[in-house]
Amino acid sequence: MKLLNRFFGYLKKDFYLVYKRKKFFYLFLGIPLILALLFNFFLNPVSYKLNAGVCDLDKSSLSRNVLTADNINFKILNEENCTELLKRKIILKEIDFGIVIPKNFEEEINNLKQSHLKVIYDNTDVTFSNLISWKVDAEMYRFKRRVIDEINKNLKEDISVVEKSYSVFKDYIPSSLKNKATDFEKNLKNIKELDTEFILNPIWTSKEPIYEEKIKEKAGIVYVFPIISLITILMLSSISIIYDRKNGFLTRVKSNSFGLTYLLAKVLFFVILVFVQFLIVLSIFFFNGIKYDLSLNFLVLVLAVGILNCLTGFIIGFLSENEGIAVLFSLIISFPLMLISGIFYPVQTLPKIVQYLFLINPLSYQISLSKSIILFNQLPKKDWVYLSILLFLISFWLLKRDKLFK
Amino acid sequence: MFDFFKSKKPVEAEKIRFSYSEKEVLRDISLSLKKGEIVCVVGKSGSGKSTFLKILAGIISIGYEGKIKIFGKPKFFEKSKVGFVPQEISFIPDLSIEDNIKLIGLSYGISEKKSLERAEELFKFLKIEENLKKKPTELSGGQKVRLNIVLSMLHDPSIIILDEPFVGLDFENRRLLWHFLEKLRKKEKSIVLTSHLLNEVQEHADKLVILRNGKVFFNGNIKKLKEKLKINFIYEIRISKISSEKYEKLKKFCIYKDIKIMDFYENYAMFGVQSEKEKEILLNYLKNIDINIGEKSFREPNLDEIFLSTE
């Protein structure tokens, strides 16, 4: 009974504090909400319409045709020094990028000569320029297809005229040239049957993913949830230890009990927080139209992520003298872990030695855990249980030897 | 077998040794405490008294050598019989006094209702008449110290360990706290505390433990201490300023005669002597070496002065 009272006392205290310390409360609810919303937009960049400034120096019907892309808003600039103006506007963030359509654009295409479109962008903004490149390529592909389709149609019309003329004097070709005439006919036929797609892309590479394309939509939460949990729980759990130490609660715990119930109650408290965070993230994805097949395995994920992150946070808390150092410590740990977790950059491009770090990165471990449970509803190996026990023992040892920094 | 039926001492600490990194803080410290006894641990800053109390209270639970028994059992099994009042005032500042009482009570394993009842009782003793809905940060310094004690005693411990409980308290609050400790003594509670206010300790403590360089220099009552130090009287005098040569001579004489020079500053000197006869010998010597003597005082020493002589 005494033990149970203690356990619920510790748990109640932390919940009371979350409720009473409003900033803590908002931080705990706000961070996952904001991060999940942001990630949701990052993962669905299609909805964003780019703003482009255009210098149309050709002013032809074909150049107007360029400006009909679905996902780009075009603003035509007629000023002198248009190209310089585009650059200035990009720097001032008035437009996302610029397009310069040169003089004789239509004429050169009509003469079957290569024409040139210039895209001006800010190359210091790496991720945004990638997005621009991706969207411009996608939109230009449609435009190019229309242009080539038109050329192909014209070509076929021209070939029909040639065919008609040829049929008039076909019968008068001497027999010695019959073979060459057959070749000529064959070439005409080939040109007539020429496919637009072939001219545009003579060799098509098709990619065949192992899983259904739909799985990509669901994959967002696989990364978002462990990242949110790592950043917030690492900070909150380490600060919670320092708070208890600073106001003497830890002294009272140590003077009156073995400390095991204190640690267990704290772990349960943070697992509940992680569960709430998981629900927040899940709801945001759900409202965005992504549905998950909920199963009890999801609880295993919450348990694993919660326990691993809060115990790491406790260790940081026991080793830090104050909140500032704990927060710094948490950030120093989470950012490199995020960088080498394969979320932002492919790990394969890293040097071999850094790739080994990826293997022991707890975040990559949590992401793979999250992937196997959320995407494939498969329970992972019990490695996380052994790791949790190890972290719990380290935390307990640190609690016992904590000199309270006073 | 019959050992079980013997009355067990509340605290028995045997040969406690402890080091911080490579510095040895405590060396073979032993202490036993009877029921209803007040023991004061004194020593200079850094002598290890707070560390010793933290070991007794279980705050430091690993890394020390020696045995601690609470009522005859290893400390681990009887932790709830100990109440520790830390030197730093300890409460949860974001919660009300009532929430602090309930939650700290729960952390001791007792129900919220019982904690509130117990707190009410202790508040009466310690004269805290504040609204429980207030935050503890709104209390005055003295009230905070008293609340700190209440929070440490919600589980009605048999042994109370107080680390410097009088720091920052005015005379009124100190008196109140001593009366409270006397009441606890009457209830057969055993009390260990550290304090620098030796004159007050002298009035209330049954036993003194003096720590010096991590070792027990003395363990017993004040009478025994006086006997050990051979200081039954204090002889204070005003003297003319003397040369360093004469001072060296005087020092040698005092060592030879077992007289303690307890303070010597410009034209003031304080000596610890065993008897009136010894005082006369000292006086004659001072005259012999041509030291002019002014005002004199000959009296019994207080605990501060005795403590000074242990340095």
XYZ file of C-alpha atoms in Angstrom:
717
model
C 0.000 0.000 0.000
C 2.807 2.355 0.989
C 4.606 1.588 -2.249
C 1.455 2.162 -4.287
C 0.821 5.479 -2.496
C 4.356 6.511 -3.294
C 4.079 5.511 -6.941
C 0.844 7.439 -7.457
C 2.202 10.338 -5.414
C 5.158 10.748 -7.762
C 2.929 10.354 -10.816
C 0.344 12.817 -9.484
C 3.024 15.348 -8.688
C 4.287 15.394 -12.271
C 0.763 15.682 -13.700
C -0.052 18.492 -11.225
C 3.067 20.289 -12.349
C 2.187 19.932 -16.033
C -1.209 21.421 -15.233
C 0.056 24.182 -12.944
C 3.072 25.186 -14.991
C 1.195 26.542 -17.974
C 4.304 27.176 -20.042
C 5.343 23.548 -19.681
C 1.799 22.539 -20.625
C 1.704 24.671 -23.776
C 5.193 23.580 -24.738
C 4.298 19.945 -24.365
C 1.116 20.306 -26.455
C 2.360 23.006 -28.798
C 5.642 21.480 -29.986
C 4.145 18.251 -31.392
C 1.216 20.185 -32.859
C 3.402 22.722 -34.646
C 6.021 20.195 -35.743
C 3.438 17.712 -37.029
C 1.658 20.456 -38.969
C 4.924 21.677 -40.447
C 6.057 18.188 -41.368
C 2.712 17.632 -42.976
C 3.315 20.583 -45.299
C 6.908 19.544 -45.940
C 5.790 16.091 -46.882
C 3.096 17.439 -49.236
C 4.870 20.223 -51.159
C 2.569 19.687 -54.180
C -0.059 21.985 -52.718
C 2.325 24.945 -52.759
C 2.010 27.207 -55.849
C 5.251 28.892 -56.853
C 5.303 32.557 -57.834
C 7.346 33.229 -60.940
C 8.293 36.492 -62.590
C 8.531 36.328 -66.392
C 10.500 38.407 -68.865
C 8.822 37.568 -72.171
C 11.127 39.066 -74.782
C 9.500 37.080 -77.621
C 5.871 38.015 -76.943
C 4.706 35.272 -79.312
C 1.742 32.938 -79.017
C 4.136 30.081 -78.151
C 5.835 32.075 -75.423
C 2.386 32.800 -73.922
C 1.781 29.074 -74.063
C 4.728 28.526 -71.696
C 2.856 30.434 -69.035
C -0.039 28.077 -68.497
C 1.394 25.799 -65.814
C -1.034 24.642 -63.114
C 1.255 24.942 -60.099
C 2.982 28.199 -60.927
C 1.578 31.726 -60.739
C 3.165 33.832 -63.463
C 3.642 37.570 -63.316
C 4.843 39.145 -66.552
C 7.249 42.045 -66.185
C 7.544 44.485 -69.046
C 10.192 46.837 -67.671
C 13.575 47.437 -69.256
C 16.459 45.485 -67.727
C 13.893 42.842 -66.965
C 16.478 40.182 -66.079
C 18.092 42.405 -63.433
C 14.661 43.233 -62.042
C 13.897 39.519 -61.730
C 17.071 38.959 -59.686
C 16.221 41.853 -57.374
C 12.699 40.576 -56.849
C 14.012 37.102 -56.003
C 16.396 38.578 -53.421
C 13.550 40.612 -51.922
C 11.454 37.408 -51.831
C 8.741 39.069 -53.953
C 8.882 36.119 -56.341
C 10.241 32.580 -55.926
C 12.071 32.415 -59.251
C 12.203 34.019 -62.688
C 11.881 32.858 -66.296
C 13.432 34.659 -69.250
C 11.934 33.804 -72.674
C 14.402 35.009 -75.330
C 13.582 36.798 -78.592
C 12.951 34.478 -81.552
C 11.827 31.739 -79.175
C 8.902 30.714 -81.390
C 10.788 31.226 -84.639
C 13.648 28.947 -83.627
C 11.277 26.209 -82.589
C 9.359 26.552 -85.800
C 12.668 26.208 -87.675
C 13.326 23.046 -85.645
C 16.246 24.661 -83.865
C 16.853 24.319 -80.120
C 15.425 27.218 -78.172
C 16.521 28.387 -74.745
C 14.529 29.211 -71.595
C 16.455 30.738 -68.719
C 15.368 30.002 -65.105
C 16.767 32.417 -62.504
C 16.769 31.262 -58.857
C 18.461 31.818 -55.493
C 21.149 29.117 -55.261
C 21.915 29.906 -51.604
C 18.534 28.437 -50.644
C 19.399 24.800 -51.322
C 16.182 23.030 -50.368
C 13.933 25.636 -52.022
C 15.945 25.613 -55.235
C 15.512 21.827 -55.291
C 11.761 22.313 -55.029
C 11.836 24.945 -57.829
C 13.912 22.664 -60.062
C 11.499 19.795 -59.415
C 8.363 21.881 -60.127
C 9.812 23.690 -63.170
C 10.946 20.375 -64.663
C 7.496 18.887 -64.082
C 5.677 21.857 -65.632
C 8.175 22.212 -68.503
C 7.740 18.563 -69.369
C 4.057 19.216 -70.090
C 4.903 22.322 -72.137
C 7.654 20.554 -74.071
C 5.245 17.749 -74.817
C 2.706 20.221 -76.227
C 5.372 21.895 -78.386
C 6.780 18.635 -79.700
C 3.289 17.318 -80.275
C 2.589 20.379 -82.390
C 5.868 19.970 -84.337
C 5.134 16.292 -84.823
C 1.641 17.104 -86.133
C 3.066 19.676 -88.561
C 5.735 17.226 -89.614
C 3.134 14.569 -90.315
C 1.083 17.020 -92.345
C 4.212 17.887 -94.353
C 4.928 14.196 -94.842
C 1.380 13.639 -96.098
C 1.966 16.328 -98.728
C 5.263 14.648 -99.691
C 3.481 11.286 -99.859
C 0.787 12.659 -102.129
C 3.390 14.204 -104.480
C 5.359 10.987 -104.433
C 2.350 8.849 -105.339
C 1.950 10.935 -108.542
C 5.313 9.949 -109.988
C 5.767 6.654 -108.126
C 4.769 4.548 -111.116
C 7.368 6.275 -113.318
C 10.356 5.291 -111.199
C 12.709 3.072 -113.204
C 13.085 -0.498 -111.973
C 16.796 0.052 -111.216
C 15.715 2.546 -108.488
C 12.872 0.421 -107.123
C 14.855 -0.641 -104.053
C 15.721 2.927 -103.116
C 12.081 3.916 -103.634
C 10.989 1.203 -101.212
C 13.452 2.542 -98.590
C 12.129 6.034 -99.172
C 8.555 4.881 -98.655
C 9.543 3.054 -95.507
C 11.224 6.187 -94.097
C 8.180 8.269 -94.910
C 6.000 5.741 -93.118
C 8.326 5.775 -90.100
C 8.268 9.557 -89.870
C 4.479 9.517 -90.186
C 4.169 7.049 -87.347
C 6.726 8.821 -85.166
C 5.453 9.015 -81.579
C 5.735 12.322 -79.657
C 6.834 10.460 -76.526
C 9.676 8.877 -78.511
C 11.018 12.276 -79.596
C 10.643 13.629 -76.062
C 12.166 10.690 -74.307
C 13.511 7.924 -76.578
C 14.408 5.657 -73.660
C 11.911 5.513 -70.818
C 13.141 4.286 -67.466
C 10.360 2.865 -65.412
C 10.706 2.537 -61.674
C 8.937 -0.245 -59.902
C 8.631 0.192 -56.129
C 8.398 -2.877 -53.916
C 5.374 -1.547 -52.066
C 2.227 0.173 -53.248
C 2.613 3.906 -53.935
C -0.037 4.592 -51.268
C 2.406 3.541 -48.563
C 4.374 6.749 -49.199
C 1.536 8.827 -47.772
C 1.594 6.829 -44.561
C 5.381 7.028 -44.236
C 5.307 10.636 -42.982
C 4.429 9.747 -39.405
C 7.225 7.159 -39.360
C 9.740 10.026 -39.247
C 7.687 12.776 -37.621
C 6.709 10.933 -34.459
C 10.196 9.775 -33.336
C 11.691 13.206 -34.132
C 9.041 15.093 -32.141
C 9.366 12.672 -29.277
C 13.175 12.821 -29.272
C 13.348 16.625 -29.150
C 10.570 17.236 -26.636
C 10.935 14.274 -24.306
C 14.715 14.570 -24.092
C 14.361 18.178 -22.977
C 11.318 17.780 -20.732
C 12.560 14.674 -18.938
C 16.029 16.076 -18.273
C 14.551 19.365 -17.022
C 12.109 17.449 -14.833
C 15.004 15.723 -13.035
C 16.752 19.061 -12.516
C 13.525 20.650 -11.267
C 13.110 17.872 -8.686
C 16.721 18.254 -7.637
C 16.626 22.034 -7.454
C 13.581 22.251 -5.204
C 14.760 19.445 -2.934
C 12.171 16.865 -3.976
C 14.908 14.458 -4.994
C 16.500 14.857 -1.537
C 13.191 13.887 0.051
C 12.841 10.910 -2.312
C 16.333 9.697 -1.518
C 15.961 10.139 2.226
C 12.752 8.173 2.314
C 12.862 5.519 -0.356
C 15.077 3.374 -2.498
C 14.307 5.518 -5.546
C 13.015 2.723 -7.767
C 9.350 3.758 -7.509
C 10.336 7.356 -8.265
C 12.053 6.355 -11.506
C 9.282 3.956 -12.542
C 6.587 6.583 -11.922
C 8.548 9.110 -13.940
C 8.945 6.648 -16.833
C 5.182 5.991 -16.805
C 4.486 9.739 -16.742
C 6.608 10.339 -19.828
C 5.205 7.313 -21.660
C 1.730 8.835 -21.119
C 3.018 12.169 -22.487
C 4.451 10.396 -25.531
C 1.118 8.633 -26.019
C -0.684 12.008 -26.032
C 1.891 13.342 -28.504
C 1.343 10.299 -30.706
C -2.413 10.934 -30.698
C -1.849 14.587 -31.660
C 0.422 13.645 -34.573
C -1.905 10.852 -35.651
C -4.928 13.186 -35.649
C -3.145 15.773 -37.789
C -2.268 13.133 -40.378
C -5.773 11.705 -40.086
C -7.385 15.109 -40.786
C -5.132 15.361 -43.809
C -6.802 12.269 -45.196
C -4.199 9.663 -44.290
C -5.700 6.669 -42.559
C -3.815 4.112 -40.514
C -4.916 0.653 -39.517
C -4.743 1.084 -35.767
C -3.577 -1.921 -33.785
C -2.229 -2.681 -30.340
C 1.248 -2.770 -31.875
C 1.092 1.034 -31.941
C 1.181 0.947 -28.134
C 4.437 -0.990 -28.306
C 5.844 1.826 -30.441
C 4.697 4.488 -27.950
C 6.138 2.438 -25.112
C 9.488 1.897 -26.826
C 9.922 5.486 -28.033
C 8.706 6.910 -24.703
C 10.903 4.728 -22.517
C 14.058 5.102 -24.609
C 13.774 8.884 -24.903
C 12.792 9.633 -21.313
C 15.520 7.423 -19.862
C 18.101 9.139 -22.083
C 16.656 12.442 -20.813
C 16.994 11.301 -17.175
C 20.646 10.469 -17.766
C 21.165 13.961 -19.241
C 19.339 15.452 -16.232
C 21.460 13.602 -13.688
C 24.647 14.645 -15.460
C 23.684 18.321 -15.858
C 24.017 20.974 -13.204
C 21.150 23.159 -14.360
C 18.331 23.499 -16.897
C 20.492 25.454 -19.355
C 23.096 22.715 -19.580
C 20.391 20.037 -19.860
C 18.665 21.830 -22.766
C 22.003 22.406 -24.484
C 22.939 18.774 -23.946
C 19.563 17.631 -25.369
C 19.952 19.822 -28.443
C 23.565 18.803 -28.978
C 22.451 15.190 -28.900
C 19.286 15.499 -31.011
C 20.561 17.561 -33.950
C 23.489 15.357 -35.052
C 21.255 12.338 -34.464
C 18.675 13.869 -36.797
C 21.328 14.676 -39.394
C 22.666 11.140 -39.489
C 19.285 9.454 -39.226
C 18.641 9.512 -42.964
C 15.676 11.902 -42.737
C 17.196 14.895 -44.479
C 20.061 13.386 -46.425
C 20.659 9.867 -47.707
C 22.992 8.060 -45.341
C 24.571 6.228 -48.274
C 26.360 9.429 -49.351
C 28.107 9.733 -45.978
C 31.634 8.393 -45.414
C 31.719 4.778 -44.240
C 32.737 5.670 -40.665
C 29.738 7.987 -40.259
C 27.489 5.289 -41.660
C 28.506 3.104 -38.715
C 27.272 5.870 -36.415
C 23.944 5.637 -38.226
C 23.710 2.013 -37.123
C 23.999 2.940 -33.437
C 21.937 6.123 -33.717
C 18.968 5.705 -31.348
C 16.846 7.910 -33.612
C 17.444 5.728 -36.678
C 16.637 2.768 -34.483
C 13.355 4.386 -33.401
C 12.541 5.277 -37.015
C 13.051 1.690 -38.164
C 10.931 0.557 -35.192
C 8.240 3.025 -36.182
C 8.461 1.894 -39.839
C 8.003 -1.787 -39.071
C 5.044 -1.127 -36.752
C 3.216 1.656 -38.603
C 3.759 0.567 -42.196
C 3.861 -3.190 -41.899
C 2.187 -3.799 -38.520
C 5.093 -6.039 -37.545
C 6.421 -6.219 -34.010
C 10.151 -5.494 -33.912
C 12.833 -7.581 -32.229
C 13.097 -7.178 -28.476
C 16.324 -5.118 -28.711
C 14.498 -2.052 -27.389
C 13.561 -3.951 -24.222
C 17.202 -4.826 -23.483
C 18.268 -1.276 -24.320
C 15.569 0.126 -22.008
C 16.716 -2.101 -19.159
C 20.298 -0.940 -19.668
C 19.267 2.736 -19.719
C 17.076 2.219 -16.634
C 19.977 0.684 -14.720
C 22.260 3.578 -15.714
C 19.600 6.109 -14.636
C 19.103 4.318 -11.337
C 22.834 4.218 -10.676
C 23.090 7.932 -11.456
C 20.162 8.655 -9.128
C 21.942 6.813 -6.329
C 25.243 8.564 -6.873
C 23.763 11.985 -7.666
C 25.584 14.497 -5.488
C 22.658 16.884 -5.976
C 25.081 19.527 -7.215
C 24.554 21.656 -4.117
C 18.328 -15.508 19.502
C 17.596 -13.244 22.483
C 19.234 -10.383 20.657
C 15.911 -9.804 18.931
C 14.219 -8.914 22.196
C 16.824 -6.391 23.276
C 15.746 -2.780 22.823
C 17.432 -1.559 19.668
C 19.140 1.801 19.444
C 17.467 4.188 17.001
C 20.732 4.883 15.178
C 24.016 3.025 15.176
C 26.607 4.198 12.707
C 29.867 2.319 12.668
C 33.161 3.377 11.118
C 31.752 5.465 8.312
C 34.317 6.386 5.676
C 33.618 8.512 2.624
C 35.651 10.239 -0.065
C 34.762 12.799 -2.715
C 36.977 11.925 -5.702
C 40.324 11.506 -3.953
C 39.667 13.686 -0.916
C 38.816 11.718 2.196
C 35.909 13.552 3.819
C 34.974 11.147 6.610
C 37.296 8.752 8.416
C 35.893 6.048 10.713
C 33.031 8.071 12.117
C 30.887 6.196 14.629
C 27.766 7.459 16.351
C 24.958 5.938 18.352
C 21.747 7.588 19.363
C 19.329 6.744 22.159
C 15.605 7.324 22.209
C 14.737 10.900 23.188
C 18.297 12.113 22.751
C 19.450 15.277 21.001
C 22.892 15.002 19.448
C 24.603 17.925 17.795
C 27.328 17.396 15.233
C 29.664 20.389 15.088
C 32.747 21.223 13.146
C 34.279 23.839 10.922
C 32.922 24.355 7.387
C 34.172 21.465 5.280
C 34.726 19.212 8.287
C 32.300 16.664 6.796
C 29.304 17.137 9.121
C 26.752 17.687 6.343
C 28.134 14.718 4.411
C 27.855 12.571 7.523
C 24.224 13.624 8.016
C 23.458 12.925 4.360
C 24.871 9.416 4.753
C 22.811 8.886 7.915
C 19.687 10.107 6.114
C 20.313 7.993 3.025
C 20.825 10.902 0.620
C 24.259 9.479 -0.068
C 23.550 5.791 -0.286
C 26.473 4.404 -2.242
C 30.200 4.927 -2.191
C 30.712 4.941 1.583
C 32.150 2.303 3.872
C 30.828 1.259 7.275
C 27.503 0.143 8.693
C 24.382 2.065 9.585
C 21.612 0.411 11.529
C 18.223 1.884 12.287
C 16.557 0.173 15.239
C 18.964 -2.721 14.757
C 18.141 -3.269 11.096
C 20.098 -2.202 8.023
C 19.131 1.342 7.055
C 17.619 0.218 3.751
C 14.707 -1.518 5.520
C 13.924 1.311 7.932
C 14.239 4.378 5.750
C 10.705 5.515 6.551
C 11.617 5.862 10.252
C 13.969 8.702 9.348
C 12.931 12.274 8.638
C 15.560 14.473 6.999
C 15.330 18.258 7.126
C 17.655 19.532 4.417
C 19.600 22.751 4.840
C 18.148 24.102 1.584
C 14.458 24.807 2.005
C 12.741 22.111 -0.046
C 9.254 22.397 -1.472
C 7.635 22.483 -4.905
C 7.414 26.223 -5.586
C 4.738 25.991 -8.291
C 2.230 24.226 -6.044
C 0.248 25.491 -3.037
C 1.221 24.623 0.537
C -1.694 22.163 0.623
C -0.603 20.422 -2.598
C 2.955 20.252 -1.264
C 1.719 18.577 1.909
C -0.456 16.100 0.009
C 2.119 15.171 -2.624
C 5.152 15.019 -0.361
C 3.032 12.984 2.056
C 2.157 10.573 -0.755
C 5.821 10.314 -1.670
C 6.408 9.139 1.934
C 3.703 6.534 1.363
C 0.943 8.100 3.462
C -2.499 9.175 2.350
C -3.394 12.791 1.551
C -5.891 12.915 4.429
C -3.348 11.686 6.971
C -0.731 14.128 5.674
C -3.087 17.075 6.105
C -4.023 15.980 9.635
C -0.377 15.566 10.576
C 0.540 18.909 9.025
C -2.222 20.657 10.979
C -0.837 19.208 14.201
C 2.718 20.290 13.340
C 1.542 23.752 12.247
C 0.066 24.245 15.725
C 3.381 23.295 17.333
C 5.378 25.512 15.033
C 2.852 28.350 14.988
C 2.218 28.470 11.256
C -1.149 30.091 10.675
C -1.145 30.590 6.942
C -3.765 29.898 4.316
C -2.899 26.515 2.831
C -3.966 27.683 -0.628
C -1.010 30.091 -0.663
C 2.172 29.173 -2.454
C 5.106 28.451 -0.118
C 7.129 31.116 -1.923
C 4.784 33.730 -0.387
C 5.865 32.822 3.169
C 8.434 34.727 5.207
C 11.951 33.308 5.703
C 11.182 31.918 9.167
C 7.901 30.384 8.023
C 9.641 28.712 5.093
C 12.136 27.085 7.459
C 9.272 25.847 9.652
C 7.346 24.545 6.623
C 10.517 22.747 5.526
C 10.526 20.953 8.888
C 6.806 20.122 8.696
C 7.211 18.628 5.218
C 10.049 16.428 6.490
C 7.964 15.098 9.351
C 4.655 14.254 7.709
C 5.348 10.538 8.096
C 5.957 10.925 11.858
C 9.553 9.651 11.845
C 11.201 8.335 14.999
C 14.563 9.787 14.027
C 14.863 13.369 12.869
C 18.008 14.582 11.141
C 18.314 18.339 10.702
C 21.076 19.928 8.642
C 21.727 23.473 9.915
C 18.075 24.148 10.791
C 18.769 27.517 12.457
C 20.499 29.233 9.554
C 18.911 32.595 8.815
C 16.481 32.469 11.755
C 16.054 35.309 14.250
C 16.118 34.719 18.011
C 12.317 34.358 18.215
C 12.179 31.696 15.505
C 15.211 29.883 16.922
C 13.569 29.722 20.352
C 10.373 28.377 18.780
C 12.327 25.686 16.970
C 14.244 24.632 20.096
C 10.940 24.342 21.993
C 9.643 22.176 19.172
C 12.715 19.927 19.329
C 12.300 19.660 23.127
C 8.682 18.543 22.583
C 9.864 15.913 20.132
C 12.437 14.728 22.636
C 9.637 14.263 25.195
C 7.871 12.076 22.631
C 11.012 9.907 22.602
C 12.076 11.047 19.153
C 15.805 10.932 18.513
C 17.326 14.030 16.992
C 20.631 14.632 15.208
C 21.437 18.118 14.013
C 24.256 20.348 12.930
C 24.508 23.939 14.061
C 26.972 26.762 14.449
C 25.079 28.307 17.353
C 27.020 26.489 20.006
C 25.744 28.497 22.956
C 22.195 27.422 22.166
C 23.273 23.850 21.488
C 24.933 23.800 24.913
C 21.546 24.395 26.542
C 19.593 21.734 24.656
C 21.865 18.988 23.290
C 22.591 15.868 25.314
C 25.659 15.005 23.368
C 28.174 16.732 21.155
C 30.087 15.153 18.296
C 32.952 17.337 17.140
C 34.363 16.531 13.718
C 37.824 17.675 12.798
C 39.416 16.874 9.423
C 36.824 14.177 8.815
C 37.467 12.431 12.135
C 35.578 12.400 15.435
C 37.584 14.665 17.679
C 35.138 14.370 20.547
C 31.957 12.452 21.316
C 30.233 13.062 24.659
C 28.642 15.698 26.838
C 29.930 19.202 27.457
C 31.308 18.388 30.921
C 33.433 15.644 29.411
C 34.622 18.009 26.695
C 35.813 20.545 29.248
C 37.697 17.794 31.039
C 39.246 16.568 27.819
C 40.362 19.990 26.738
C 41.477 20.954 30.242
C 39.707 24.267 29.934
C 37.641 24.984 32.965
C 38.076 28.744 32.898
C 38.598 31.559 30.466
C 41.063 34.296 31.335
C 40.702 37.435 29.207
C 43.080 40.381 29.514
C 43.892 43.729 27.943
C 47.648 44.049 27.451
C 50.128 46.490 26.008
C 51.252 45.724 22.461
C 54.146 43.237 22.665
C 57.033 42.380 20.368
C 57.017 39.167 18.353
C 59.978 37.995 20.429
C 57.979 38.280 23.647
C 54.981 36.599 21.976
C 57.151 33.614 21.004
C 58.391 33.364 24.612
C 54.801 33.477 25.890
C 53.739 30.789 23.410
C 56.517 28.456 24.549
C 55.584 29.041 28.191
C 51.917 28.252 27.522
C 52.744 25.021 25.677
C 55.012 24.024 28.588
C 52.298 24.749 31.182
C 49.422 23.291 29.088
C 47.686 26.661 28.900
C 45.738 27.385 25.692
C 46.160 30.705 23.890
C 42.654 30.894 22.419
C 42.894 34.371 20.908
C 45.617 36.957 20.615
C 45.087 40.188 18.737
C 47.073 43.430 19.261
C 46.206 44.362 22.861
C 43.731 41.575 23.592
C 44.461 38.019 24.737
C 42.273 35.071 25.734
C 43.667 32.038 27.582
C 42.066 28.732 28.530
C 43.171 27.551 31.967
C 42.309 24.628 34.215
C 42.326 26.350 37.589
C 42.750 29.607 39.442
C 46.254 28.521 40.402
C 47.183 28.153 36.745
C 45.807 31.650 36.122
C 48.109 33.043 38.844
C 51.130 31.320 37.300
C 50.301 32.857 33.922
C 49.795 36.291 35.455
C 53.158 36.153 37.213
C 54.890 35.127 34.011
C 53.317 38.011 32.078
C 54.580 40.418 34.751
C 58.041 38.837 34.654
C 58.403 39.475 30.944
C 57.243 43.073 31.395
C 53.848 42.879 29.813
C 51.492 45.551 31.106
C 48.122 44.160 32.027
C 44.877 46.153 31.924
C 41.303 44.926 32.356
C 40.888 41.294 33.378
C 38.087 38.755 33.356
C 38.057 35.228 34.751
C 34.973 33.088 34.047
C 33.631 29.723 32.861
C 33.882 29.162 29.097
C 30.870 28.918 26.806
C 30.626 26.280 24.059
C 31.846 28.648 21.354
C 35.033 29.172 23.312
C 35.464 25.482 23.991
C 34.965 24.779 20.296
C 37.542 27.443 19.483
C 40.049 25.642 21.652
C 39.646 22.433 19.639
C 41.098 24.139 16.554
